[in-house]
């Protein structure tokens, strides 16, 4: 038969007290370690200087100017003002025979174009129909900033 050893309540109490003392001591030491390392003071950095406005590329300039010309030609009140605007717009192109391609369908990166035309004919078409149904989707410019090719798409 087994003999039971009776532990005195005092030894149980001492064991429990020792365990609690060790646990509290460990918590305090962790707290001291975290408190011991003070946080560095935030370093104030000077506010960054406002960025200079980015210069638009030659393509962006050409697109914005051409969209304005196309709208002016289509909405001209008379033929003379439309012709004057056409002559101004032609100054943006490398020559009067600059190709204008109108995308009529695109699938899987393959584009189908309407019959190719040139800028002179397209500007006169705008004047005659008085409707600007296309927008510029791609423009190519040469080194001097003149448009060498124009790709248009139908507005939806």
mmCIF file with all atom_site columns, C-alpha atoms in Angstrom, residues 21-36:
data_model
loop_
_atom_site.group_PDB
_atom_site.id
_atom_site.type_symbol
_atom_site.label_atom_id
_atom_site.label_alt_id
_atom_site.label_comp_id
_atom_site.label_asym_id
_atom_site.label_entity_id
_atom_site.label_seq_id
_atom_site.pdbx_PDB_ins_code
_atom_site.Cartn_x
_atom_site.Cartn_y
_atom_site.Cartn_z
_atom_site.occupancy
_atom_site.B_iso_or_equiv
_atom_site.pdbx_formal_charge
_atom_site.auth_seq_id
_atom_site.auth_comp_id
_atom_site.auth_asym_id
_atom_site.auth_atom_id
_atom_site.pdbx_PDB_model_num
ATOM 1  C CA . UNK A 1 21 ? 7.046  36.110 -6.748  1.00 0.00 ? 21 UNK A CA 1
ATOM 2  C CA . UNK A 1 22 ? 8.987  34.720 -9.688  1.00 0.00 ? 22 UNK A CA 1
ATOM 3  C CA . UNK A 1 23 ? 6.153  35.522 -12.111 1.00 0.00 ? 23 UNK A CA 1
ATOM 4  C CA . UNK A 1 24 ? 5.868  39.106 -10.885 1.00 0.00 ? 24 UNK A CA 1
ATOM 5  C CA . UNK A 1 25 ? 9.604  39.527 -10.923 1.00 0.00 ? 25 UNK A CA 1
ATOM 6  C CA . UNK A 1 26 ? 9.769  38.395 -14.527 1.00 0.00 ? 26 UNK A CA 1
ATOM 7  C CA . UNK A 1 27 ? 7.009  40.809 -15.556 1.00 0.00 ? 27 UNK A CA 1
ATOM 8  C CA . UNK A 1 28 ? 8.709  43.709 -13.853 1.00 0.00 ? 28 UNK A CA 1
ATOM 9  C CA . UNK A 1 29 ? 12.023 42.984 -15.488 1.00 0.00 ? 29 UNK A CA 1
ATOM 10 C CA . UNK A 1 30 ? 10.383 42.951 -18.927 1.00 0.00 ? 30 UNK A CA 1
ATOM 11 C CA . UNK A 1 31 ? 8.642  46.191 -18.127 1.00 0.00 ? 31 UNK A CA 1
ATOM 12 C CA . UNK A 1 32 ? 11.892 47.745 -16.989 1.00 0.00 ? 32 UNK A CA 1
ATOM 13 C CA . UNK A 1 33 ? 13.596 46.684 -20.215 1.00 0.00 ? 33 UNK A CA 1
ATOM 14 C CA . UNK A 1 34 ? 10.904 48.240 -22.355 1.00 0.00 ? 34 UNK A CA 1
ATOM 15 C CA . UNK A 1 35 ? 10.813 51.364 -20.210 1.00 0.00 ? 35 UNK A CA 1
ATOM 16 C CA . UNK A 1 36 ? 14.595 51.626 -20.116 1.00 0.00 ? 36 UNK A CA 1
#
